[in-house]
PDB file of C-alpha atoms and ligand atoms in Angstrom:
ATOM      1  CA  UNK C  25     132.246  93.345 105.571  1.00  0.00           C
ATOM      2  CA  UNK C  26     129.670  91.026 104.007  1.00  0.00           C
ATOM      3  CA  UNK C  27     126.048  91.872 103.304  1.00  0.00           C
ATOM      4  CA  UNK C  28     122.894  89.849 102.677  1.00  0.00           C
ATOM      5  CA  UNK C  29     120.349  91.764 100.579  1.00  0.00           C
ATOM      6  CA  UNK C  30     117.081  90.122 101.596  1.00  0.00           C
ATOM      7  CA  UNK C  31     115.085  91.364  98.587  1.00  0.00           C
ATOM      8  CA  UNK C  32     115.995  92.386  95.046  1.00  0.00           C
ATOM      9  CA  UNK C  33     114.504  91.953  91.590  1.00  0.00           C
ATOM     10  CA  UNK C  34     117.408  91.047  89.307  1.00  0.00           C
ATOM     11  CA  UNK C  35     114.699  89.272  87.286  1.00  0.00           C
ATOM     12  CA  UNK C  36     113.362  92.715  86.283  1.00  0.00           C
ATOM     13  CA  UNK C  37     113.708  93.804  82.657  1.00  0.00           C
ATOM     14  CA  UNK C  38     115.683  96.843  83.816  1.00  0.00           C
ATOM     15  CA  UNK C  39     118.608  94.419  84.191  1.00  0.00           C
ATOM     16  CA  UNK C  40     118.247  92.808  80.758  1.00  0.00           C
ATOM     17  CA  UNK C  41     121.161  94.781  79.296  1.00  0.00           C
ATOM     18  CA  UNK C  42     123.768  94.092  81.963  1.00  0.00           C
ATOM     19  CA  UNK C  43     122.403  91.456  84.359  1.00  0.00           C
ATOM     20  CA  UNK C  44     125.462  89.161  84.358  1.00  0.00           C
ATOM     21  CA  UNK C  45     127.815  92.086  84.896  1.00  0.00           C
ATOM     22  CA  UNK C  46     125.791  93.535  87.784  1.00  0.00           C
ATOM     23  CA  UNK C  47     125.512  90.114  89.426  1.00  0.00           C
ATOM     24  CA  UNK C  48     129.304  89.780  89.340  1.00  0.00           C
ATOM     25  CA  UNK C  49     129.874  93.306  90.633  1.00  0.00           C
ATOM     26  CA  UNK C  50     127.324  92.743  93.380  1.00  0.00           C
ATOM     27  CA  UNK C  51     129.290  89.779  94.706  1.00  0.00           C
ATOM     28  CA  UNK C  52     132.629  91.549  94.370  1.00  0.00           C
ATOM     29  CA  UNK C  53     131.297  94.520  96.343  1.00  0.00           C
ATOM     30  CA  UNK C  54     130.716  92.329  99.412  1.00  0.00           C
ATOM     31  CA  UNK C  55     127.040  91.495  98.934  1.00  0.00           C
ATOM     32  CA  UNK C  56     127.804  87.801  99.077  1.00  0.00           C
ATOM     33  CA  UNK C  57     124.214  86.609  99.254  1.00  0.00           C
ATOM     34  CA  UNK C  58     120.922  87.984  98.030  1.00  0.00           C
ATOM     35  CA  UNK C  59     117.364  86.972  97.292  1.00  0.00           C
ATOM     36  CA  UNK C  60     115.800  87.401  93.874  1.00  0.00           C
ATOM     37  CA  UNK C  61     112.087  87.970  94.405  1.00  0.00           C
ATOM     38  CA  UNK C  62     109.308  86.871  92.074  1.00  0.00           C
ATOM     39  CA  UNK C  63     106.052  88.810  91.864  1.00  0.00           C
ATOM     40  CA  UNK C  64     104.167  86.884  89.165  1.00  0.00           C
ATOM     41  CA  UNK C  65     104.617  83.605  87.280  1.00  0.00           C
ATOM     42  CA  UNK C  66     107.228  84.672  84.679  1.00  0.00           C
ATOM     43  CA  UNK C  67     109.305  86.596  87.232  1.00  0.00           C
ATOM     44  CA  UNK C  68     109.160  83.631  89.651  1.00  0.00           C
ATOM     45  CA  UNK C  69     110.450  81.314  86.909  1.00  0.00           C
ATOM     46  CA  UNK C  70     113.256  83.798  86.177  1.00  0.00           C
ATOM     47  CA  UNK C  71     114.200  84.037  89.835  1.00  0.00           C
ATOM     48  CA  UNK C  72     114.397  80.232  90.055  1.00  0.00           C
ATOM     49  CA  UNK C  73     116.682  80.172  87.015  1.00  0.00           C
ATOM     50  CA  UNK C  74     119.013  82.777  88.523  1.00  0.00           C
ATOM     51  CA  UNK C  75     119.169  80.891  91.817  1.00  0.00           C
ATOM     52  CA  UNK C  76     120.112  77.713  89.937  1.00  0.00           C
ATOM     53  CA  UNK C  77     122.834  79.456  87.993  1.00  0.00           C
ATOM     54  CA  UNK C  78     124.498  81.349  90.866  1.00  0.00           C
ATOM     55  CA  UNK C  79     125.398  79.784  94.170  1.00  0.00           C
ATOM     56  CA  UNK C  80     124.902  83.046  96.075  1.00  0.00           C
ATOM     57  CA  UNK C  81     121.453  83.894  94.695  1.00  0.00           C
ATOM     58  CA  UNK C  82     118.333  82.553  96.428  1.00  0.00           C
ATOM     59  CA  UNK C  83     114.831  82.580  95.060  1.00  0.00           C
ATOM     60  CA  UNK C  84     111.356  83.390  96.308  1.00  0.00           C
ATOM     61  CA  UNK C  85     108.242  82.689  94.236  1.00  0.00           C
ATOM     62  CA  UNK C  86     104.749  84.087  94.447  1.00  0.00           C
ATOM     63  CA  UNK C  87     102.126  86.397  92.980  1.00  0.00           C
ATOM     64  CA  UNK C  88     102.049  89.929  94.362  1.00  0.00           C
ATOM     65  CA  UNK C  89      98.780  91.745  95.077  1.00  0.00           C
ATOM     66  CA  UNK C  90      99.509  94.037  92.116  1.00  0.00           C
ATOM     67  CA  UNK C  91      99.925  91.105  89.732  1.00  0.00           C
ATOM     68  CA  UNK C  92      96.918  88.924  90.523  1.00  0.00           C
ATOM     69  CA  UNK C  93      94.311  88.209  87.820  1.00  0.00           C
ATOM     70  CA  UNK C  94      91.116  90.235  88.133  1.00  0.00           C
ATOM     71  CA  UNK C  95      88.568  87.436  88.466  1.00  0.00           C
ATOM     72  CA  UNK C  96      88.158  84.334  90.607  1.00  0.00           C
ATOM     73  CA  UNK C  97      88.541  81.730  87.874  1.00  0.00           C
ATOM     74  CA  UNK C  98      91.794  83.191  86.585  1.00  0.00           C
ATOM     75  CA  UNK C  99      93.054  83.668  90.118  1.00  0.00           C
ATOM     76  CA  UNK C 100      92.551  79.983  91.012  1.00  0.00           C
ATOM     77  CA  UNK C 101      94.346  78.977  87.814  1.00  0.00           C
ATOM     78  CA  UNK C 102      97.309  81.205  88.640  1.00  0.00           C
ATOM     79  CA  UNK C 103      97.460  79.959  92.218  1.00  0.00           C
ATOM     80  CA  UNK C 104      97.461  76.386  90.959  1.00  0.00           C
ATOM     81  CA  UNK C 105     100.195  77.186  88.483  1.00  0.00           C
ATOM     82  CA  UNK C 106     102.456  78.877  91.026  1.00  0.00           C
ATOM     83  CA  UNK C 107     101.864  75.977  93.452  1.00  0.00           C
ATOM     84  CA  UNK C 108     102.996  73.505  90.792  1.00  0.00           C
ATOM     85  CA  UNK C 109     106.071  75.539  89.915  1.00  0.00           C
ATOM     86  CA  UNK C 110     107.089  75.859  93.540  1.00  0.00           C
ATOM     87  CA  UNK C 111     106.452  72.200  94.343  1.00  0.00           C
ATOM     88  CA  UNK C 112     108.435  71.033  91.313  1.00  0.00           C
ATOM     89  CA  UNK C 113     111.368  73.313  92.090  1.00  0.00           C
ATOM     90  CA  UNK C 114     111.540  72.844  95.821  1.00  0.00           C
ATOM     91  CA  UNK C 115     115.230  72.876  96.727  1.00  0.00           C
ATOM     92  CA  UNK C 116     117.263  74.647  99.409  1.00  0.00           C
ATOM     93  CA  UNK C 117     117.604  77.575  96.986  1.00  0.00           C
ATOM     94  CA  UNK C 118     113.887  78.332  97.063  1.00  0.00           C
ATOM     95  CA  UNK C 119     113.671  80.020 100.436  1.00  0.00           C
ATOM     96  CA  UNK C 120     110.184  81.542 100.752  1.00  0.00           C
ATOM     97  CA  UNK C 121     106.805  82.217  99.170  1.00  0.00           C
ATOM     98  CA  UNK C 122     106.655  85.845  98.080  1.00  0.00           C
ATOM     99  CA  UNK C 123     106.214  88.496  97.484  1.00  0.00           C
ATOM    100  CA  UNK C 124     102.594  88.199  98.541  1.00  0.00           C
ATOM    101  CA  UNK C 125     100.237  90.444 100.475  1.00  0.00           C
ATOM    102  CA  UNK C 126      97.956  93.436 100.104  1.00  0.00           C
ATOM    103  CA  UNK C 127      98.401  96.732  98.275  1.00  0.00           C
ATOM    104  CA  UNK C 128      95.632  99.297  98.641  1.00  0.00           C
ATOM    105  CA  UNK C 129      97.825 102.088  97.349  1.00  0.00           C
ATOM    106  CA  UNK C 130      97.852 100.786  93.765  1.00  0.00           C
ATOM    107  CA  UNK C 131      94.664  98.673  93.913  1.00  0.00           C
ATOM    108  CA  UNK C 132      91.685  99.568  96.061  1.00  0.00           C
ATOM    109  CA  UNK C 133      88.994  97.980  93.918  1.00  0.00           C
ATOM    110  CA  UNK C 134      89.779  94.286  94.428  1.00  0.00           C
ATOM    111  CA  UNK C 135      90.484  93.921  98.130  1.00  0.00           C
ATOM    112  CA  UNK C 136      88.649  90.584  98.435  1.00  0.00           C
ATOM    113  CA  UNK C 137      90.584  89.034  95.554  1.00  0.00           C
ATOM    114  CA  UNK C 138      93.850  90.294  97.044  1.00  0.00           C
ATOM    115  CA  UNK C 139      92.973  88.700 100.379  1.00  0.00           C
ATOM    116  CA  UNK C 140      92.070  85.401  98.718  1.00  0.00           C
ATOM    117  CA  UNK C 141      95.376  85.320  96.831  1.00  0.00           C
ATOM    118  CA  UNK C 142      97.280  86.177 100.015  1.00  0.00           C
ATOM    119  CA  UNK C 143      95.529  83.466 102.073  1.00  0.00           C
ATOM    120  CA  UNK C 144      95.914  80.792  99.377  1.00  0.00           C
ATOM    121  CA  UNK C 145      99.645  81.471  99.186  1.00  0.00           C
ATOM    122  CA  UNK C 146      99.978  81.386 102.974  1.00  0.00           C
ATOM    123  CA  UNK C 147      98.404  77.908 102.785  1.00  0.00           C
ATOM    124  CA  UNK C 148     100.966  76.959 100.142  1.00  0.00           C
ATOM    125  CA  UNK C 149     103.813  78.175 102.359  1.00  0.00           C
ATOM    126  CA  UNK C 150     102.402  76.199 105.287  1.00  0.00           C
ATOM    127  CA  UNK C 151     102.104  73.025 103.203  1.00  0.00           C
ATOM    128  CA  UNK C 152     105.747  73.297 102.185  1.00  0.00           C
ATOM    129  CA  UNK C 153     107.021  74.606 105.539  1.00  0.00           C
ATOM    130  CA  UNK C 154     108.346  77.802 103.968  1.00  0.00           C
ATOM    131  CA  UNK C 155     108.281  81.336 105.392  1.00  0.00           C
ATOM    132  CA  UNK C 156     106.542  84.134 103.489  1.00  0.00           C
ATOM    133  CA  UNK C 157     107.722  87.521 102.248  1.00  0.00           C
ATOM    134  CA  UNK C 158     105.020  90.138 102.655  1.00  0.00           C
ATOM    135  CA  UNK C 159     104.319  93.153 100.492  1.00  0.00           C
ATOM    136  CA  UNK C 160     101.967  95.457 102.410  1.00  0.00           C
ATOM    137  CA  UNK C 161     101.235  98.964 101.236  1.00  0.00           C
ATOM    138  CA  UNK C 162      98.554 101.176 102.775  1.00  0.00           C
ATOM    139  CA  UNK C 163      96.909  97.967 104.009  1.00  0.00           C
ATOM    140  CA  UNK C 164      98.337  97.544 107.505  1.00  0.00           C
ATOM    141  CA  UNK C 165      95.135  96.679 109.359  1.00  0.00           C
ATOM    142  CA  UNK C 166      93.991  94.031 106.872  1.00  0.00           C
ATOM    143  CA  UNK C 167      97.491  92.563 106.523  1.00  0.00           C
ATOM    144  CA  UNK C 168      97.734  91.996 110.272  1.00  0.00           C
ATOM    145  CA  UNK C 169      94.177  90.618 110.360  1.00  0.00           C
ATOM    146  CA  UNK C 170      94.921  88.087 107.610  1.00  0.00           C
ATOM    147  CA  UNK C 171      98.053  86.962 109.465  1.00  0.00           C
ATOM    148  CA  UNK C 172      96.116  86.580 112.731  1.00  0.00           C
ATOM    149  CA  UNK C 173      93.368  84.557 111.036  1.00  0.00           C
ATOM    150  CA  UNK C 174      95.808  82.484 108.980  1.00  0.00           C
ATOM    151  CA  UNK C 175      98.862  81.720 111.109  1.00  0.00           C
ATOM    152  CA  UNK C 176     102.073  81.241 109.141  1.00  0.00           C
ATOM    153  CA  UNK C 177     103.996  78.294 110.599  1.00  0.00           C
ATOM    154  CA  UNK C 178     107.444  79.390 109.506  1.00  0.00           C
ATOM    155  CA  UNK C 179     106.719  83.130 109.921  1.00  0.00           C
ATOM    156  CA  UNK C 180     108.391  85.496 107.491  1.00  0.00           C
ATOM    157  CA  UNK C 181     109.347  89.028 106.606  1.00  0.00           C
ATOM    158  CA  UNK C 182     107.662  92.384 106.121  1.00  0.00           C
ATOM    159  CA  UNK C 183     109.628  93.454 103.071  1.00  0.00           C
ATOM    160  CA  UNK C 184     110.403  97.110 102.301  1.00  0.00           C
ATOM    161  CA  UNK C 185     108.479  97.745 105.460  1.00  0.00           C
ATOM    162  CA  UNK C 186     106.385 100.892 105.555  1.00  0.00           C
ATOM    163  CA  UNK C 187     107.213 103.290 108.345  1.00  0.00           C
ATOM    164  CA  UNK C 188     104.030 102.511 110.233  1.00  0.00           C
ATOM    165  CA  UNK C 189     104.658 102.027 113.947  1.00  0.00           C
ATOM    166  CA  UNK C 190     101.349 100.328 114.655  1.00  0.00           C
ATOM    167  CA  UNK C 191     101.925  97.738 111.906  1.00  0.00           C
ATOM    168  CA  UNK C 192     105.499  97.066 112.986  1.00  0.00           C
ATOM    169  CA  UNK C 193     104.375  96.590 116.587  1.00  0.00           C
ATOM    170  CA  UNK C 194     101.851  93.921 115.549  1.00  0.00           C
ATOM    171  CA  UNK C 195     104.235  92.333 113.041  1.00  0.00           C
ATOM    172  CA  UNK C 196     106.831  91.894 115.796  1.00  0.00           C
ATOM    173  CA  UNK C 197     104.215  90.480 118.174  1.00  0.00           C
ATOM    174  CA  UNK C 198     103.357  87.900 115.524  1.00  0.00           C
ATOM    175  CA  UNK C 199     107.046  86.933 115.303  1.00  0.00           C
ATOM    176  CA  UNK C 200     107.858  88.431 111.908  1.00  0.00           C
ATOM    177  CA  UNK C 201     111.085  90.021 110.741  1.00  0.00           C
ATOM    178  CA  UNK C 202     111.175  93.612 109.523  1.00  0.00           C
ATOM    179  CA  UNK C 203     113.193  94.418 106.416  1.00  0.00           C
ATOM    180  CA  UNK C 204     114.082  98.040 105.704  1.00  0.00           C
ATOM    181  CA  UNK C 205     114.956  99.432 102.291  1.00  0.00           C
ATOM    182  CA  UNK C 206     116.013 102.736 100.703  1.00  0.00           C
ATOM    183  CA  UNK C 207     113.102 104.873 101.955  1.00  0.00           C
ATOM    184  CA  UNK C 208     114.502 105.031 105.501  1.00  0.00           C
ATOM    185  CA  UNK C 209     117.459 106.976 104.066  1.00  0.00           C
ATOM    186  CA  UNK C 210     115.297 109.574 102.322  1.00  0.00           C
ATOM    187  CA  UNK C 211     115.538 113.104 103.666  1.00  0.00           C
ATOM    188  CA  UNK C 212     111.737 113.292 104.050  1.00  0.00           C
ATOM    189  CA  UNK C 213     111.479 109.977 105.936  1.00  0.00           C
ATOM    190  CA  UNK C 214     109.730 111.376 108.983  1.00  0.00           C
ATOM    191  CA  UNK C 215     109.370 108.202 111.038  1.00  0.00           C
ATOM    192  CA  UNK C 216     112.621 106.493 110.097  1.00  0.00           C
ATOM    193  CA  UNK C 217     114.277 107.020 113.468  1.00  0.00           C
ATOM    194  CA  UNK C 218     111.248 105.846 115.467  1.00  0.00           C
ATOM    195  CA  UNK C 219     110.581 102.732 113.421  1.00  0.00           C
ATOM    196  CA  UNK C 220     114.204 101.623 113.226  1.00  0.00           C
ATOM    197  CA  UNK C 221     114.492 101.979 116.995  1.00  0.00           C
ATOM    198  CA  UNK C 222     111.399  99.779 117.457  1.00  0.00           C
ATOM    199  CA  UNK C 223     112.929  96.760 115.735  1.00  0.00           C
ATOM    200  CA  UNK C 224     115.290  94.664 117.874  1.00  0.00           C
ATOM    201  CA  UNK C 225     118.516  93.579 116.200  1.00  0.00           C
ATOM    202  CA  UNK C 226     117.409  89.949 116.114  1.00  0.00           C
ATOM    203  CA  UNK C 227     114.362  90.801 113.968  1.00  0.00           C
ATOM    204  CA  UNK C 228     116.075  93.155 111.552  1.00  0.00           C
ATOM    205  CA  UNK C 229     116.832  92.665 107.851  1.00  0.00           C
ATOM    206  CA  UNK C 230     118.103  94.961 105.100  1.00  0.00           C
ATOM    207  CA  UNK C 231     117.274  95.035 101.408  1.00  0.00           C
ATOM    208  CA  UNK C 232     117.376  97.175  98.287  1.00  0.00           C
ATOM    209  CA  UNK C 233     114.185  96.117  96.446  1.00  0.00           C
ATOM    210  CA  UNK C 234     116.306  96.751  93.324  1.00  0.00           C
ATOM    211  CA  UNK C 235     115.818  98.160  90.726  1.00  0.00           C
ATOM    212  CA  UNK C 236     113.489 100.518  92.617  1.00  0.00           C
ATOM    213  CA  UNK C 237     113.864 102.849  95.576  1.00  0.00           C
ATOM    214  CA  UNK C 238     117.607 103.602  95.505  1.00  0.00           C
ATOM    215  CA  UNK C 239     118.741 104.858  98.878  1.00  0.00           C
ATOM    216  CA  UNK C 240     120.469 108.194  99.363  1.00  0.00           C
ATOM    217  CA  UNK C 241     122.955 109.207  97.975  1.00  0.00           C
ATOM    218  CA  UNK C 242     121.825 107.364  94.817  1.00  0.00           C
ATOM    219  CA  UNK C 243     118.130 108.201  94.990  1.00  0.00           C
ATOM    220  CA  UNK C 244     116.522 108.393  91.541  1.00  0.00           C
ATOM    221  CA  UNK C 245     119.051 106.092  89.827  1.00  0.00           C
ATOM    222  CA  UNK C 246     118.498 102.423  89.048  1.00  0.00           C
ATOM    223  CA  UNK C 247     119.046 100.524  92.260  1.00  0.00           C
ATOM    224  CA  UNK C 248     121.184  97.406  92.682  1.00  0.00           C
ATOM    225  CA  UNK C 249     122.260  95.297  95.649  1.00  0.00           C
ATOM    226  CA  UNK C 250     125.516  97.191  96.123  1.00  0.00           C
ATOM    227  CA  UNK C 251     123.448 100.017  97.635  1.00  0.00           C
ATOM    228  CA  UNK C 252     122.332  97.840 100.548  1.00  0.00           C
ATOM    229  CA  UNK C 253     125.296  99.214 102.522  1.00  0.00           C
ATOM    230  CA  UNK C 254     123.597 102.649 102.653  1.00  0.00           C
ATOM    231  CA  UNK C 255     120.564 101.094 104.330  1.00  0.00           C
ATOM    232  CA  UNK C 256     122.882  99.387 106.836  1.00  0.00           C
ATOM    233  CA  UNK C 257     124.744 102.655 107.457  1.00  0.00           C
ATOM    234  CA  UNK C 258     121.522 104.534 108.166  1.00  0.00           C
ATOM    235  CA  UNK C 259     120.329 101.881 110.621  1.00  0.00           C
ATOM    236  CA  UNK C 260     123.744 101.843 112.313  1.00  0.00           C
ATOM    237  CA  UNK C 261     123.609 105.619 112.692  1.00  0.00           C
ATOM    238  CA  UNK C 262     120.114 105.489 114.229  1.00  0.00           C
ATOM    239  CA  UNK C 263     120.935 102.623 116.579  1.00  0.00           C
ATOM    240  CA  UNK C 264     124.351 104.046 117.490  1.00  0.00           C
ATOM    241  CA  UNK C 265     126.299 100.923 116.519  1.00  0.00           C
ATOM    242  CA  UNK C 266     128.917 100.149 113.852  1.00  0.00           C
ATOM    243  CA  UNK C 267     127.804  99.366 110.301  1.00  0.00           C
ATOM    244  CA  UNK C 268     129.730  96.068 110.655  1.00  0.00           C
ATOM    245  CA  UNK C 269     127.397  95.070 113.457  1.00  0.00           C
ATOM    246  CA  UNK C 270     124.293  95.734 111.323  1.00  0.00           C
ATOM    247  CA  UNK C 271     125.846  93.871 108.381  1.00  0.00           C
ATOM    248  CA  UNK C 272     126.620  90.901 110.624  1.00  0.00           C
ATOM    249  CA  UNK C 273     123.282  90.600 112.434  1.00  0.00           C
ATOM    250  CA  UNK C 274     121.185  91.107 109.296  1.00  0.00           C
ATOM    251  CA  UNK C 275     123.277  88.470 107.519  1.00  0.00           C
ATOM    252  CA  UNK C 276     122.729  86.023 110.361  1.00  0.00           C
ATOM    253  CA  UNK C 277     119.015  86.813 110.541  1.00  0.00           C
ATOM    254  CA  UNK C 278     118.585  86.238 106.806  1.00  0.00           C
ATOM    255  CA  UNK C 279     120.411  82.896 107.059  1.00  0.00           C
ATOM    256  CA  UNK C 280     118.080  81.926 109.880  1.00  0.00           C
ATOM    257  CA  UNK C 281     114.709  82.901 108.408  1.00  0.00           C
ATOM    258  CA  UNK C 282     115.599  81.487 104.987  1.00  0.00           C
ATOM    259  CA  UNK C 283     117.092  78.331 106.588  1.00  0.00           C
ATOM    260  CA  UNK C 284     120.343  78.576 104.629  1.00  0.00           C
TER     261      UNK C 284
HETATM  262 NI1   NI Z  22     109.820  93.726  95.769  1.00  0.00          NI
END
């Protein structure tokens, strides 16, 4: 069985001690492709470097809502810088702009700046004909509104998707993929069954969001891509299909949205 982990942060400092080893073990465990996600400028540069070094690692670059500068001038500078980096490194290994979006859980005070950063990076994705990877936390209504007002040509993915039925309904209507991570396996995940059932197999992706959010039975430990199988198992159980089937369709879907 082969897996495609659609979102991990092997660029995170939590992997500084044993990154090479974990990357090797990830591949050997059957996770034969994964995406290393940037969230600011240094982490985007690191993700590009990893994708150049390893054939089976792909890169996404962008500035997350939790990593944007706190004033307009600095924000424009950062957006310009990330645009230059992406444009200069545009190869088949750079598969999306992300993670970008809105996060009102961690940051409620700068909603307008978050929206500006989100919209500017959607424009960048549209210029380069890339999909986007969306981080949306406690900001469902505004996230959907931004996507309606600023159509994304190549669509994209709701990453580590919150278990919010209303948001998923609109995300699917807009043609986006839904990527589930560890939280659907948690014992207190109240809506997991309902939301997983809502997403058709051809719009489904799986991810770890490593090093965070380890799925059961490894909850609380550092996460790595090898745990993506637990997310697949949980979805298979809910949908009443084999884990192989989930592994296969999510692999194919990732290949399609990332144009690999
Ligand atoms: Ni992430």
